PDB file of C-alpha atoms in Angstrom:
ATOM      1  CA  MET A 159     143.819 106.797  89.807  1.00  0.00           C
ATOM      2  CA  SER A 160     142.973 103.998  87.415  1.00  0.00           C
ATOM      3  CA  LEU A 161     139.478 102.601  86.933  1.00  0.00           C
ATOM      4  CA  LEU A 162     140.376  99.523  89.008  1.00  0.00           C
ATOM      5  CA  GLU A 163     141.732 101.702  91.812  1.00  0.00           C
ATOM      6  CA  ASP A 164     138.604 103.899  91.697  1.00  0.00           C
ATOM      7  CA  LYS A 165     136.389 100.815  91.955  1.00  0.00           C
ATOM      8  CA  LYS A 166     138.455  99.355  94.789  1.00  0.00           C
ATOM      9  CA  ALA A 167     138.234 102.633  96.716  1.00  0.00           C
ATOM     10  CA  LEU A 168     134.463 102.836  96.216  1.00  0.00           C
ATOM     11  CA  ARG A 169     134.041  99.211  97.360  1.00  0.00           C
ATOM     12  CA  MET A 170     136.014  99.981 100.527  1.00  0.00           C
ATOM     13  CA  GLU A 171     134.055 103.182 101.183  1.00  0.00           C
ATOM     14  CA  THR A 172     130.754 101.301 100.743  1.00  0.00           C
ATOM     15  CA  ALA A 173     131.882  98.453 103.020  1.00  0.00           C
ATOM     16  CA  GLN A 174     132.753 101.010 105.725  1.00  0.00           C
ATOM     17  CA  LYS A 175     129.285 102.579 105.427  1.00  0.00           C
ATOM     18  CA  LEU A 176     127.572  99.169 105.607  1.00  0.00           C
ATOM     19  CA  ALA A 177     129.606  98.164 108.653  1.00  0.00           C
ATOM     20  CA  GLY A 178     127.720 100.832 110.592  1.00  0.00           C
ATOM     21  CA  TYR A 179     124.359  99.150 110.019  1.00  0.00           C
ATOM     22  CA  SER A 180     123.051  96.191 111.998  1.00  0.00           C
ATOM     23  CA  MET A 181     121.517  93.091 110.423  1.00  0.00           C
ATOM     24  CA  GLU A 182     118.225  94.173 112.001  1.00  0.00           C
ATOM     25  CA  TRP A 183     118.443  97.456 110.049  1.00  0.00           C
ATOM     26  CA  ILE A 184     119.357  95.529 106.862  1.00  0.00           C
ATOM     27  CA  ARG A 185     116.299  93.270 107.250  1.00  0.00           C
ATOM     28  CA  GLU A 186     113.946  96.178 108.038  1.00  0.00           C
ATOM     29  CA  GLU A 187     115.109  98.342 105.134  1.00  0.00           C
ATOM     30  CA  SER A 188     115.178  95.329 102.795  1.00  0.00           C
ATOM     31  CA  ARG A 189     111.480  94.733 103.522  1.00  0.00           C
ATOM     32  CA  LYS A 190     110.727  98.196 102.107  1.00  0.00           C
ATOM     33  CA  ILE A 191     112.666  97.444  98.912  1.00  0.00           C
ATOM     34  CA  GLU A 192     111.167  93.954  98.597  1.00  0.00           C
ATOM     35  CA  GLY A 193     107.713  95.537  98.907  1.00  0.00           C
ATOM     36  CA  ARG A 194     108.504  97.908  96.024  1.00  0.00           C
ATOM     37  CA  VAL A 195     109.608  94.981  93.851  1.00  0.00           C
ATOM     38  CA  LEU A 196     106.484  92.932  94.645  1.00  0.00           C
ATOM     39  CA  ALA A 197     104.236  95.920  93.858  1.00  0.00           C
ATOM     40  CA  SER A 198     105.920  96.693  90.532  1.00  0.00           C
ATOM     41  CA  GLU A 199     104.103  95.914  87.282  1.00  0.00           C
ATOM     42  CA  LYS A 200     107.230  94.460  85.628  1.00  0.00           C
ATOM     43  CA  TYR A 201     107.560  91.919  88.448  1.00  0.00           C
ATOM     44  CA  LYS A 202     103.841  91.099  88.524  1.00  0.00           C
ATOM     45  CA  GLN A 203     103.705  90.529  84.759  1.00  0.00           C
ATOM     46  CA  ALA A 204     106.844  88.393  84.540  1.00  0.00           C
ATOM     47  CA  GLU A 205     106.304  84.646  84.337  1.00  0.00           C
ATOM     48  CA  VAL A 206     110.019  83.801  84.466  1.00  0.00           C
ATOM     49  CA  ILE A 207     112.275  85.687  86.865  1.00  0.00           C
ATOM     50  CA  PHE A 208     115.919  85.615  87.851  1.00  0.00           C
ATOM     51  CA  CYS A 209     116.831  86.734  91.362  1.00  0.00           C
ATOM     52  CA  TYR A 210     120.035  86.683  93.353  1.00  0.00           C
ATOM     53  CA  VAL A 211     120.045  84.956  96.727  1.00  0.00           C
ATOM     54  CA  SER A 212     121.046  87.605  99.239  1.00  0.00           C
ATOM     55  CA  PHE A 213     124.123  87.154 101.366  1.00  0.00           C
ATOM     56  CA  GLY A 214     125.523  89.156 104.250  1.00  0.00           C
ATOM     57  CA  LYS A 215     124.469  92.798 104.176  1.00  0.00           C
ATOM     58  CA  GLU A 216     123.068  92.791 100.634  1.00  0.00           C
ATOM     59  CA  VAL A 217     119.456  93.847 100.149  1.00  0.00           C
ATOM     60  CA  GLN A 218     117.572  90.745 101.275  1.00  0.00           C
ATOM     61  CA  THR A 219     115.616  88.785  98.650  1.00  0.00           C
ATOM     62  CA  GLN A 220     114.025  85.883 100.555  1.00  0.00           C
ATOM     63  CA  LYS A 221     110.581  87.521 100.536  1.00  0.00           C
ATOM     64  CA  ILE A 222     110.797  88.103  96.754  1.00  0.00           C
ATOM     65  CA  LEU A 223     111.899  84.517  96.096  1.00  0.00           C
ATOM     66  CA  ALA A 224     109.159  83.120  98.355  1.00  0.00           C
ATOM     67  CA  ASP A 225     106.490  85.304  96.712  1.00  0.00           C
ATOM     68  CA  ALA A 226     107.613  84.367  93.191  1.00  0.00           C
ATOM     69  CA  LEU A 227     107.524  80.660  94.025  1.00  0.00           C
ATOM     70  CA  MET A 228     104.133  80.954  95.723  1.00  0.00           C
ATOM     71  CA  SER A 229     102.778  82.933  92.731  1.00  0.00           C
ATOM     72  CA  GLY A 230     103.705  80.119  90.358  1.00  0.00           C
ATOM     73  CA  LYS A 231     106.457  81.994  88.558  1.00  0.00           C
ATOM     74  CA  LYS A 232     109.378  80.051  87.121  1.00  0.00           C
ATOM     75  CA  VAL A 233     112.227  81.135  89.404  1.00  0.00           C
ATOM     76  CA  GLY A 234     115.924  81.039  88.579  1.00  0.00           C
ATOM     77  CA  VAL A 235     118.869  81.812  90.811  1.00  0.00           C
ATOM     78  CA  PRO A 236     122.578  82.064  89.967  1.00  0.00           C
ATOM     79  CA  LEU A 237     124.950  79.113  90.080  1.00  0.00           C
ATOM     80  CA  CYS A 238     128.660  79.868  89.661  1.00  0.00           C
ATOM     81  CA  MET A 239     130.114  77.371  87.195  1.00  0.00           C
ATOM     82  CA  SER A 240     133.709  78.540  86.855  1.00  0.00           C
ATOM     83  CA  LYS A 241     135.669  81.753  87.295  1.00  0.00           C
ATOM     84  CA  GLY A 242     133.459  84.598  86.060  1.00  0.00           C
ATOM     85  CA  ILE A 243     130.841  82.265  84.548  1.00  0.00           C
ATOM     86  CA  MET A 244     127.394  81.617  85.979  1.00  0.00           C
ATOM     87  CA  GLU A 245     124.185  79.960  84.901  1.00  0.00           C
ATOM     88  CA  VAL A 246     120.638  80.532  86.047  1.00  0.00           C
ATOM     89  CA  ARG A 247     119.155  77.402  87.581  1.00  0.00           C
ATOM     90  CA  ARG A 248     115.531  76.751  88.450  1.00  0.00           C
ATOM     91  CA  ILE A 249     114.378  76.298  92.021  1.00  0.00           C
ATOM     92  CA  ASP A 250     110.938  75.104  93.087  1.00  0.00           C
ATOM     93  CA  SER A 251     111.451  75.843  96.773  1.00  0.00           C
ATOM     94  CA  LEU A 252     113.843  77.735  99.009  1.00  0.00           C
ATOM     95  CA  ASP A 253     114.768  74.281 100.344  1.00  0.00           C
ATOM     96  CA  ASP A 254     116.432  73.634  96.966  1.00  0.00           C
ATOM     97  CA  LEU A 255     119.261  75.978  98.016  1.00  0.00           C
ATOM     98  CA  HIS A 256     122.426  74.886  99.832  1.00  0.00           C
ATOM     99  CA  PRO A 257     125.682  76.662 100.758  1.00  0.00           C
ATOM    100  CA  GLY A 258     128.012  76.882  97.779  1.00  0.00           C
ATOM    101  CA  ALA A 259     130.987  79.023  96.858  1.00  0.00           C
ATOM    102  CA  TYR A 260     131.797  81.611  99.537  1.00  0.00           C
ATOM    103  CA  GLY A 261     128.933  80.235 101.679  1.00  0.00           C
ATOM    104  CA  ILE A 262     126.321  81.785  99.383  1.00  0.00           C
ATOM    105  CA  LEU A 263     123.164  79.726  98.969  1.00  0.00           C
ATOM    106  CA  GLU A 264     122.830  78.259  95.486  1.00  0.00           C
ATOM    107  CA  PRO A 265     120.999  75.471  93.661  1.00  0.00           C
ATOM    108  CA  LYS A 266     122.503  72.042  93.059  1.00  0.00           C
ATOM    109  CA  LEU A 267     124.288  71.137  89.828  1.00  0.00           C
ATOM    110  CA  ASP A 268     121.501  68.778  88.731  1.00  0.00           C
ATOM    111  CA  THR A 269     118.845  71.505  88.574  1.00  0.00           C
ATOM    112  CA  GLU A 270     117.296  72.710  85.320  1.00  0.00           C
ATOM    113  CA  VAL A 271     119.100  75.489  83.458  1.00  0.00           C
ATOM    114  CA  ILE A 272     116.812  78.405  82.596  1.00  0.00           C
ATOM    115  CA  LYS A 273     117.804  79.870  79.255  1.00  0.00           C
ATOM    116  CA  LYS A 274     118.611  83.563  79.209  1.00  0.00           C
ATOM    117  CA  GLU A 275     116.012  84.131  76.468  1.00  0.00           C
ATOM    118  CA  GLU A 276     113.225  82.850  78.766  1.00  0.00           C
ATOM    119  CA  ILE A 277     113.924  85.303  81.595  1.00  0.00           C
ATOM    120  CA  GLN A 278     111.700  88.384  81.588  1.00  0.00           C
ATOM    121  CA  TYR A 279     112.682  90.043  84.856  1.00  0.00           C
ATOM    122  CA  GLY A 280     116.030  90.040  86.659  1.00  0.00           C
ATOM    123  CA  ILE A 281     116.770  91.200  90.192  1.00  0.00           C
ATOM    124  CA  ILE A 282     120.448  92.057  90.335  1.00  0.00           C
ATOM    125  CA  PRO A 283     122.669  92.679  93.394  1.00  0.00           C
ATOM    126  CA  CYS A 284     125.324  95.335  93.831  1.00  0.00           C
ATOM    127  CA  VAL A 285     127.955  96.599  96.192  1.00  0.00           C
ATOM    128  CA  THR A 286     126.698 100.051  95.213  1.00  0.00           C
ATOM    129  CA  CYS A 287     125.112 101.792  92.230  1.00  0.00           C
ATOM    130  CA  ASP A 288     124.245 105.271  91.035  1.00  0.00           C
ATOM    131  CA  HIS A 289     121.020 106.934  89.864  1.00  0.00           C
ATOM    132  CA  ARG A 290     121.931 106.265  86.217  1.00  0.00           C
ATOM    133  CA  GLY A 291     121.767 102.479  86.621  1.00  0.00           C
ATOM    134  CA  ASN A 292     125.498 101.886  86.778  1.00  0.00           C
ATOM    135  CA  ARG A 293     126.264  99.101  89.232  1.00  0.00           C
ATOM    136  CA  MET A 294     129.377  97.921  90.930  1.00  0.00           C
ATOM    137  CA  GLY A 295     129.590  94.307  91.975  1.00  0.00           C
ATOM    138  CA  HIS A 296     132.392  92.498  93.734  1.00  0.00           C
ATOM    139  CA  GLY A 297     134.627  92.647  90.665  1.00  0.00           C
ATOM    140  CA  ALA A 298     134.477  89.105  89.283  1.00  0.00           C
ATOM    141  CA  GLY A 299     132.216  90.075  86.361  1.00  0.00           C
ATOM    142  CA  TYR A 300     129.713  87.207  86.741  1.00  0.00           C
ATOM    143  CA  TYR A 301     126.612  89.367  86.257  1.00  0.00           C
ATOM    144  CA  ASP A 302     128.051  91.609  83.537  1.00  0.00           C
ATOM    145  CA  ARG A 303     129.089  88.584  81.465  1.00  0.00           C
ATOM    146  CA  TYR A 304     125.732  86.913  81.985  1.00  0.00           C
ATOM    147  CA  LEU A 305     123.603  90.001  81.262  1.00  0.00           C
ATOM    148  CA  GLU A 306     125.613  91.178  78.246  1.00  0.00           C
ATOM    149  CA  ASN A 307     123.353  91.392  75.160  1.00  0.00           C
ATOM    150  CA  SER A 308     120.340  90.011  77.040  1.00  0.00           C
ATOM    151  CA  LYS A 309     116.786  91.308  76.813  1.00  0.00           C
ATOM    152  CA  ILE A 310     116.171  90.694  80.526  1.00  0.00           C
ATOM    153  CA  TRP A 311     114.605  93.643  82.383  1.00  0.00           C
ATOM    154  CA  LYS A 312     117.327  94.372  84.941  1.00  0.00           C
ATOM    155  CA  THR A 313     116.282  95.811  88.311  1.00  0.00           C
ATOM    156  CA  ILE A 314     119.057  96.579  90.767  1.00  0.00           C
ATOM    157  CA  LEU A 315     118.370  96.739  94.507  1.00  0.00           C
ATOM    158  CA  CYS A 316     120.362  99.170  96.654  1.00  0.00           C
ATOM    159  CA  PHE A 317     119.999 100.930  99.990  1.00  0.00           C
ATOM    160  CA  ASN A 318     119.761 104.741  99.701  1.00  0.00           C
ATOM    161  CA  GLU A 319     122.517 105.053 102.279  1.00  0.00           C
ATOM    162  CA  ILE A 320     125.147 103.333 100.122  1.00  0.00           C
ATOM    163  CA  MET A 321     124.264 104.733  96.710  1.00  0.00           C
ATOM    164  CA  ALA A 322     127.177 106.423  94.992  1.00  0.00           C
ATOM    165  CA  GLU A 323     127.152 109.802  93.307  1.00  0.00           C
ATOM    166  CA  GLU A 324     128.822 108.144  90.328  1.00  0.00           C
ATOM    167  CA  VAL A 325     129.990 104.566  89.769  1.00  0.00           C
ATOM    168  CA  PRO A 326     133.120 104.287  87.624  1.00  0.00           C
ATOM    169  CA  VAL A 327     132.356 102.050  84.637  1.00  0.00           C
ATOM    170  CA  SER A 328     134.098 100.415  81.707  1.00  0.00           C
ATOM    171  CA  GLU A 329     132.686  99.274  78.377  1.00  0.00           C
ATOM    172  CA  LEU A 330     132.221  95.790  79.923  1.00  0.00           C
ATOM    173  CA  ASP A 331     129.844  97.019  82.636  1.00  0.00           C
ATOM    174  CA  VAL A 332     126.145  96.453  81.889  1.00  0.00           C
ATOM    175  CA  THR A 333     123.759  99.299  82.781  1.00  0.00           C
ATOM    176  CA  MET A 334     120.530  98.398  84.603  1.00  0.00           C
ATOM    177  CA  ASP A 335     116.992  99.248  83.469  1.00  0.00           C
ATOM    178  CA  GLN A 336     115.741 100.174  86.929  1.00  0.00           C
ATOM    179  CA  VAL A 337     117.120 101.136  90.348  1.00  0.00           C
ATOM    180  CA  MET A 338     115.026 100.366  93.450  1.00  0.00           C
ATOM    181  CA  THR A 339     115.752 101.717  96.916  1.00  0.00           C
ATOM    182  CA  GLN A 340     113.656 102.082 100.063  1.00  0.00           C
ATOM    183  CA  THR A 341     112.229 105.381  98.803  1.00  0.00           C
ATOM    184  CA  GLU A 342     112.346 105.369  95.027  1.00  0.00           C
ATOM    185  CA  SER A 343     112.041 103.385  91.856  1.00  0.00           C
ATOM    186  CA  ILE A 344     113.977 104.889  88.976  1.00  0.00           C
ATOM    187  CA  ILE A 345     113.139 103.526  85.528  1.00  0.00           C
ATOM    188  CA  LEU A 346     115.964 104.143  83.086  1.00  0.00           C
ATOM    189  CA  SER A 347     114.863 102.244  79.974  1.00  0.00           C
TER     190      SER A 347
END
């Protein structure tokens, strides 16, 4: 099988696993992961963070976003600009988010762009990942393009139950610095 076929198969396998879990389970297990993030020194020390806005059965991030805003951190979330291209835009409140592409909450176009060089800590989503920090997204490459050659500390959030033994990667895939699940925090950098 080709790399693309391997990735497609792993996405399907992960989706089938996730289908067996209720939203109640997703919220409960997400709270454990969110707690790990909020307790981590990298998060606490960061003044400027980037965090995805969770959607569907992704690890939930509302508690992280709310805490970061309440703590006075400068908070950026992704805004898709064109195919495969995103920017990080500042929000001052969760009310600054509205449904955008694919129904995912995002900031408005007139919000401040946070420069990549300013961001100290990034919370990155995945479809699945492995214990070596290899992540698989939905295949559009938004995060890999954005994170390429950045100095952002990249923490990926994943449920234990959907972690892969090995994620197939190409030279374009960006490896994460840390993997956080309900039960562990693996620092790779």
